[in-house]
Amino acid sequence: MSLPISLFLAYVFVVGFLALRDLKRGGSDTFLIADRKVGSFATMASIAGNLRDGAGLVAWVTLGAFFGFGALWLTAGLCVGLLVIWLAAPRAHDIAAKQGFISITELIRSRIGPRSGSVGELVIAGTALLYGAAQLNIAGKILSKVFETSEPVGIGIVAIAVTGYLLLGGFRTTITTGVFQWFILMLIIILPWTLASGELRIPEASSILSPGPEMAVAFFGISFLVVAASADVWQLMFSAKDSRTARTGVALTAPVYVVLSIGLVLFASAVTSPTPEVSAEDSFFSLFTHGVAPAWVIGIMGVFSTAAIMSTLDSQVYVFVSTIGRRFFGSSVRDFRIVLFATMIFLGVTATFVQDIIEFLFGAVTLATVLVPVIIIALFADSKYRDNLDGHLAGVIIVTAAVYAVLFAQGAFDNLLLTLVPAILAVAICLGLLVWQRFRLRTSLIQP
């Protein structure tokens, strides 16, 4: 395994070099929000890298093995979610730049009120922690096989690497390393062909219907809501150098992600073909243990997987730190670094207890979806409709997050369609509140 280890160390060296370079540039604004000068390509690369995470890679291989092109219902929902971000990007960027916001919860706090902002912070922070733990869990499984060590040691290796470069460069480093990681992720175009023994087995086009209506709706709805609620994507809209750049970055992400998704379906086919005796759930990890691929291919897969993990892990850690750190410590880079270090320790411990990674992943990423209607109201609702709704919207978030927690604790998310329930409930209640607010305003106008 010396070649895979060498490739991994080379990857970490490059990421470390980029972080050291960022350390020498700019001040606190550079560390916190990259001076709001992120270009279109960097925005696209960061969004694509953040959405193509390591835990999702394992999920995609499993779902691709089961459903073939049917897994692309996830991509369809994601593209519609990106359309929502594209429509809202100019307004979100301009408000954030004018007010100096670096997180979506600051925008909610300012546009709706402190109660909604505070509850939203808890939801965003909780989602980021769960999502980050999922990434570290997969990191431990992969690196334990590459380095032939235990999973906690594998978790520790990635945790130390990500902590190191985030402490050095902060948000700017998540952007510069994200661009590098994106180039590695695009290896998905060639990986299926290198893994296939003989001719690559391409799923039939009809497999797009294989999940069935219920599962297809679940895939579409989950990915749509997750993208629309992604604090890291909104943060990238805030960091773009102007509103046009933000929109262009989002527009470029959709076709790139379609290519990534098709590549992952083919990757799943290539992974499962050499080891038909291995279950779909274990097929990804079997490549590191069954000796069905040459060392250089395993090395590239290890770096590819690590890039997918780190590109999402660093953004989720920074979302948590910027949400909590900004709330309590203002713009202190020193305090941000302390919170960041403590967060990584917590995630490392949490990651060792994750069991069913696919169920955990879908459960983790859907918590923040209850914020989708609140974000839309904060961005687009007229102030007369937003006034006096702070307490009500905070209550909506609390109630729907509680519904989520109960469903998650009872294992109800085994049925993926149920993961949509909290967000649908939040949308329904928020629509009711807006109708009530409109009726109240009309009544007050016609009274003598």
Short mmCIF file of C-alpha atoms in Angstrom, two decimals, residues 106-394:
data_model
loop_
_atom_site.label_atom_id
_atom_site.label_comp_id
_atom_site.label_asym_id
_atom_site.label_seq_id
_atom_site.Cartn_x
_atom_site.Cartn_y
_atom_site.Cartn_z
CA GLU A 106 -27.27 36.72 10.41
CA LEU A 107 -29.53 37.59 7.50
CA ILE A 108 -32.49 35.86 9.21
CA ARG A 109 -31.74 37.69 12.46
CA SER A 110 -31.59 41.07 10.72
CA ARG A 111 -34.57 40.64 8.39
CA ILE A 112 -36.96 38.78 10.70
CA GLY A 113 -35.76 39.09 14.28
CA PRO A 114 -33.49 37.79 17.05
CA ARG A 115 -35.66 34.84 18.06
CA SER A 116 -35.77 33.34 14.59
CA GLY A 117 -32.06 34.08 14.17
CA SER A 118 -31.12 32.32 17.40
CA VAL A 119 -33.22 29.23 16.73
CA GLY A 120 -31.93 29.15 13.16
CA GLU A 121 -28.38 29.22 14.48
CA LEU A 122 -29.03 26.11 16.55
CA VAL A 123 -30.49 24.26 13.55
CA ILE A 124 -27.65 25.27 11.21
CA ALA A 125 -25.03 24.41 13.83
CA GLY A 126 -26.65 21.04 14.56
CA THR A 127 -26.82 20.16 10.87
CA ALA A 128 -23.19 21.11 10.32
CA LEU A 129 -22.06 18.95 13.23
CA LEU A 130 -24.05 15.90 12.09
CA TYR A 131 -22.92 16.31 8.48
CA GLY A 132 -19.30 16.79 9.53
CA ALA A 133 -19.42 13.67 11.69
CA ALA A 134 -20.65 11.67 8.68
CA GLN A 135 -17.63 12.83 6.64
CA LEU A 136 -15.16 11.87 9.36
CA ASN A 137 -16.80 8.48 9.78
CA ILE A 138 -16.22 7.67 6.11
CA ALA A 139 -12.69 9.08 6.34
CA GLY A 140 -11.93 6.66 9.15
CA LYS A 141 -13.22 3.67 7.16
CA ILE A 142 -11.25 4.54 4.03
CA LEU A 143 -7.95 5.51 5.63
CA SER A 144 -8.03 2.57 8.03
CA LYS A 145 -7.85 0.36 4.93
CA VAL A 146 -5.27 2.47 3.06
CA PHE A 147 -2.98 2.79 6.10
CA GLU A 148 -3.95 -0.64 7.50
CA THR A 149 -4.82 0.81 10.87
CA SER A 150 -7.94 1.30 13.03
CA GLU A 151 -10.87 3.52 12.08
CA PRO A 152 -10.30 5.99 14.95
CA VAL A 153 -6.74 6.52 13.70
CA GLY A 154 -8.09 7.14 10.19
CA ILE A 155 -10.55 9.66 11.61
CA GLY A 156 -7.72 11.33 13.51
CA ILE A 157 -5.54 11.66 10.40
CA VAL A 158 -8.19 13.55 8.42
CA ALA A 159 -9.29 15.58 11.45
CA ILE A 160 -5.72 16.78 12.06
CA ALA A 161 -5.22 17.64 8.37
CA VAL A 162 -8.45 19.65 8.09
CA THR A 163 -7.92 21.36 11.45
CA GLY A 164 -4.42 22.36 10.39
CA TYR A 165 -5.31 24.10 7.16
CA LEU A 166 -8.48 25.72 8.54
CA LEU A 167 -6.55 27.17 11.48
CA LEU A 168 -4.09 28.68 9.02
CA GLY A 169 -6.36 30.18 6.38
CA GLY A 170 -9.97 30.04 7.51
CA PHE A 171 -12.68 30.58 4.90
CA ARG A 172 -10.26 31.65 2.19
CA THR A 173 -8.50 28.29 2.47
CA THR A 174 -11.81 26.44 2.03
CA ILE A 175 -12.04 28.26 -1.32
CA THR A 176 -8.48 27.72 -2.57
CA THR A 177 -8.37 24.09 -1.47
CA GLY A 178 -11.89 23.66 -2.88
CA VAL A 179 -10.67 24.55 -6.37
CA PHE A 180 -7.82 22.02 -6.08
CA GLN A 181 -10.18 19.41 -4.71
CA TRP A 182 -12.61 20.04 -7.58
CA PHE A 183 -9.98 19.08 -10.16
CA ILE A 184 -9.43 15.81 -8.27
CA LEU A 185 -13.18 15.16 -8.10
CA MET A 186 -13.40 15.46 -11.87
CA LEU A 187 -11.36 12.26 -12.01
CA ILE A 188 -14.77 10.59 -11.77
CA ILE A 189 -14.85 10.95 -15.56
CA ILE A 190 -12.07 8.38 -15.95
CA LEU A 191 -12.26 6.32 -12.74
CA PRO A 192 -15.08 4.00 -13.90
CA TRP A 193 -13.07 2.98 -16.96
CA THR A 194 -9.91 2.27 -14.95
CA LEU A 195 -11.85 0.14 -12.47
CA ALA A 196 -13.84 -1.88 -15.00
CA SER A 197 -12.37 -5.30 -15.74
CA GLY A 198 -12.95 -5.62 -19.44
CA GLU A 199 -15.91 -3.63 -20.79
CA LEU A 200 -17.68 -1.21 -18.46
CA ARG A 201 -21.26 -2.31 -17.78
CA ILE A 202 -23.46 0.75 -18.36
CA PRO A 203 -26.90 0.63 -16.72
CA GLU A 204 -29.88 0.65 -19.05
CA ALA A 205 -31.58 4.00 -19.68
CA SER A 206 -34.83 2.54 -18.35
CA SER A 207 -33.21 2.26 -14.89
CA ILE A 208 -34.12 5.93 -14.42
CA LEU A 209 -37.57 4.60 -13.43
CA SER A 210 -36.24 1.85 -11.16
CA PRO A 211 -36.71 3.64 -7.80
CA GLY A 212 -40.48 3.86 -8.34
CA PRO A 213 -42.61 6.97 -7.77
CA GLU A 214 -42.31 7.10 -3.98
CA MET A 215 -38.53 6.76 -3.86
CA ALA A 216 -38.05 9.12 -6.82
CA VAL A 217 -40.08 11.81 -5.04
CA ALA A 218 -38.03 11.25 -1.89
CA PHE A 219 -34.72 11.54 -3.77
CA PHE A 220 -35.87 14.67 -5.61
CA GLY A 221 -37.38 16.35 -2.56
CA ILE A 222 -34.45 15.65 -0.25
CA SER A 223 -31.80 17.00 -2.61
CA PHE A 224 -33.92 20.03 -3.56
CA LEU A 225 -34.54 21.04 0.06
CA VAL A 226 -30.98 20.30 1.18
CA VAL A 227 -29.51 22.60 -1.48
CA ALA A 228 -32.03 25.37 -0.83
CA ALA A 229 -31.18 25.25 2.90
CA SER A 230 -27.39 24.77 2.56
CA ALA A 231 -25.72 27.33 4.79
CA ASP A 232 -22.39 26.77 3.02
CA VAL A 233 -23.90 27.53 -0.41
CA TRP A 234 -25.51 30.74 0.90
CA GLN A 235 -22.16 31.63 2.46
CA LEU A 236 -20.55 31.30 -0.96
CA MET A 237 -23.17 33.70 -2.36
CA PHE A 238 -22.13 36.18 0.33
CA SER A 239 -18.42 35.78 -0.49
CA ALA A 240 -18.69 36.32 -4.28
CA LYS A 241 -17.16 39.54 -5.58
CA ASP A 242 -20.52 40.71 -6.98
CA SER A 243 -24.05 39.46 -7.58
CA ARG A 244 -23.36 38.56 -11.22
CA THR A 245 -20.40 36.43 -10.17
CA ALA A 246 -22.54 34.63 -7.60
CA ARG A 247 -25.18 33.82 -10.22
CA THR A 248 -22.63 32.66 -12.77
CA GLY A 249 -21.01 30.36 -10.23
CA VAL A 250 -24.36 28.73 -9.44
CA ALA A 251 -25.25 28.41 -13.13
CA LEU A 252 -21.95 26.65 -13.84
CA THR A 253 -22.47 24.21 -10.96
CA ALA A 254 -25.56 22.49 -12.41
CA PRO A 255 -23.98 21.00 -15.59
CA VAL A 256 -20.80 20.13 -13.71
CA TYR A 257 -22.79 18.27 -11.08
CA VAL A 258 -24.76 16.40 -13.75
CA VAL A 259 -21.43 15.15 -15.15
CA LEU A 260 -20.27 14.19 -11.65
CA SER A 261 -23.52 12.33 -11.01
CA ILE A 262 -23.43 10.33 -14.25
CA GLY A 263 -19.80 9.53 -13.50
CA LEU A 264 -20.81 8.26 -10.06
CA VAL A 265 -23.49 5.96 -11.54
CA LEU A 266 -20.88 4.47 -13.87
CA PHE A 267 -18.44 4.35 -10.95
CA ALA A 268 -21.00 2.36 -8.95
CA SER A 269 -21.36 -0.09 -11.84
CA ALA A 270 -17.59 -0.49 -12.10
CA VAL A 271 -17.22 -0.98 -8.35
CA THR A 272 -19.88 -3.69 -8.09
CA SER A 273 -18.93 -5.64 -11.23
CA PRO A 274 -15.62 -7.16 -9.97
CA THR A 275 -17.07 -8.27 -6.62
CA PRO A 276 -20.63 -9.53 -7.22
CA GLU A 277 -20.49 -11.53 -4.02
CA VAL A 278 -20.18 -8.31 -1.98
CA SER A 279 -23.35 -6.47 -0.95
CA ALA A 280 -24.08 -3.08 -2.52
CA GLU A 281 -23.63 -1.41 0.87
CA ASP A 282 -20.08 -2.74 1.18
CA SER A 283 -19.04 -2.59 -2.48
CA PHE A 284 -17.20 0.72 -2.23
CA PHE A 285 -14.99 -0.35 0.69
CA SER A 286 -14.41 -3.78 -0.86
CA LEU A 287 -12.13 -2.20 -3.47
CA PHE A 288 -9.63 -1.39 -0.74
CA THR A 289 -9.65 -4.93 0.65
CA HIS A 290 -10.36 -7.44 -2.16
CA GLY A 291 -7.36 -6.64 -4.34
CA VAL A 292 -9.48 -6.23 -7.48
CA ALA A 293 -7.71 -3.05 -8.60
CA PRO A 294 -4.02 -2.17 -9.06
CA ALA A 295 -2.26 -0.06 -6.44
CA TRP A 296 -2.23 3.11 -8.55
CA VAL A 297 -6.00 2.91 -9.02
CA ILE A 298 -6.54 2.37 -5.30
CA GLY A 299 -4.26 5.33 -4.64
CA ILE A 300 -6.24 7.59 -6.96
CA MET A 301 -9.49 6.37 -5.40
CA GLY A 302 -8.13 7.12 -1.95
CA VAL A 303 -7.16 10.67 -2.93
CA PHE A 304 -10.47 11.13 -4.78
CA SER A 305 -12.42 10.01 -1.70
CA THR A 306 -10.29 12.13 0.62
CA ALA A 307 -10.86 15.20 -1.57
CA ALA A 308 -14.62 14.58 -1.47
CA ILE A 309 -14.49 14.24 2.32
CA MET A 310 -12.29 17.25 3.01
CA SER A 311 -14.06 19.60 0.60
CA THR A 312 -17.32 19.06 2.50
CA LEU A 313 -15.90 18.63 5.98
CA ASP A 314 -14.01 21.93 5.96
CA SER A 315 -17.08 23.84 4.72
CA GLN A 316 -19.37 22.28 7.36
CA VAL A 317 -16.87 22.96 10.14
CA TYR A 318 -16.55 26.54 8.97
CA VAL A 319 -20.34 26.91 8.77
CA PHE A 320 -20.57 25.84 12.41
CA VAL A 321 -17.70 28.06 13.52
CA SER A 322 -18.92 31.12 11.59
CA THR A 323 -22.47 30.65 12.89
CA ILE A 324 -21.58 30.14 16.55
CA GLY A 325 -18.29 32.07 16.63
CA ARG A 326 -19.68 35.18 14.95
CA ARG A 327 -22.66 35.18 17.32
CA PHE A 328 -20.57 35.13 20.48
CA PHE A 329 -17.12 36.38 19.49
CA GLY A 330 -17.74 38.92 16.72
CA SER A 331 -14.86 39.07 14.25
CA SER A 332 -12.09 37.74 16.48
CA VAL A 333 -9.93 35.41 14.39
CA ARG A 334 -8.25 34.09 17.54
CA ASP A 335 -11.59 33.05 19.07
CA PHE A 336 -12.71 31.56 15.76
CA ARG A 337 -9.64 29.34 15.80
CA ILE A 338 -10.32 28.19 19.37
CA VAL A 339 -13.92 27.25 18.49
CA LEU A 340 -12.70 25.51 15.33
CA PHE A 341 -10.19 23.39 17.25
CA ALA A 342 -12.77 22.36 19.85
CA THR A 343 -15.30 21.55 17.12
CA MET A 344 -12.95 19.16 15.36
CA ILE A 345 -12.27 17.29 18.60
CA PHE A 346 -16.01 16.91 19.17
CA LEU A 347 -16.60 15.70 15.60
CA GLY A 348 -13.78 13.18 15.83
CA VAL A 349 -15.34 11.60 18.91
CA THR A 350 -18.87 11.68 17.45
CA ALA A 351 -17.77 10.08 14.17
CA THR A 352 -16.66 6.91 15.95
CA PHE A 353 -20.26 6.17 17.03
CA VAL A 354 -21.94 6.40 13.61
CA GLN A 355 -23.29 3.00 12.49
CA ASP A 356 -25.60 3.09 9.44
CA ILE A 357 -23.90 5.83 7.40
CA ILE A 358 -26.58 6.14 4.68
CA GLU A 359 -29.48 6.50 7.12
CA PHE A 360 -27.35 8.84 9.25
CA LEU A 361 -26.38 10.93 6.20
CA PHE A 362 -29.94 11.48 4.94
CA GLY A 363 -31.03 12.23 8.48
CA ALA A 364 -28.17 14.66 9.10
CA VAL A 365 -28.56 16.76 5.97
CA THR A 366 -32.34 17.14 6.25
CA LEU A 367 -32.45 18.87 9.64
CA ALA A 368 -31.79 22.32 8.13
CA THR A 369 -34.52 21.89 5.50
CA VAL A 370 -37.06 23.26 8.00
CA LEU A 371 -35.39 26.64 7.44
CA VAL A 372 -36.18 26.83 3.70
CA PRO A 373 -39.45 28.81 4.01
CA VAL A 374 -37.91 31.08 6.67
CA ILE A 375 -34.96 31.88 4.38
CA ILE A 376 -37.32 32.68 1.49
CA ILE A 377 -39.42 34.94 3.73
CA ALA A 378 -36.29 36.71 5.00
CA LEU A 379 -35.09 37.37 1.46
CA PHE A 380 -38.26 38.21 -0.43
CA ALA A 381 -41.19 39.02 1.87
CA ASP A 382 -42.08 42.70 2.18
CA SER A 383 -41.24 44.19 5.56
CA LYS A 384 -44.92 44.68 6.39
CA TYR A 385 -45.38 40.91 6.17
CA ARG A 386 -42.20 40.17 8.11
CA ASP A 387 -43.01 42.57 10.96
CA ASN A 388 -44.22 40.89 14.14
CA LEU A 389 -43.57 37.40 12.78
CA ASP A 390 -40.29 36.82 14.61
CA GLY A 391 -41.77 34.87 17.49
CA HIS A 392 -44.13 32.93 15.25
CA LEU A 393 -41.40 31.88 12.81
CA ALA A 394 -39.11 30.92 15.69
#
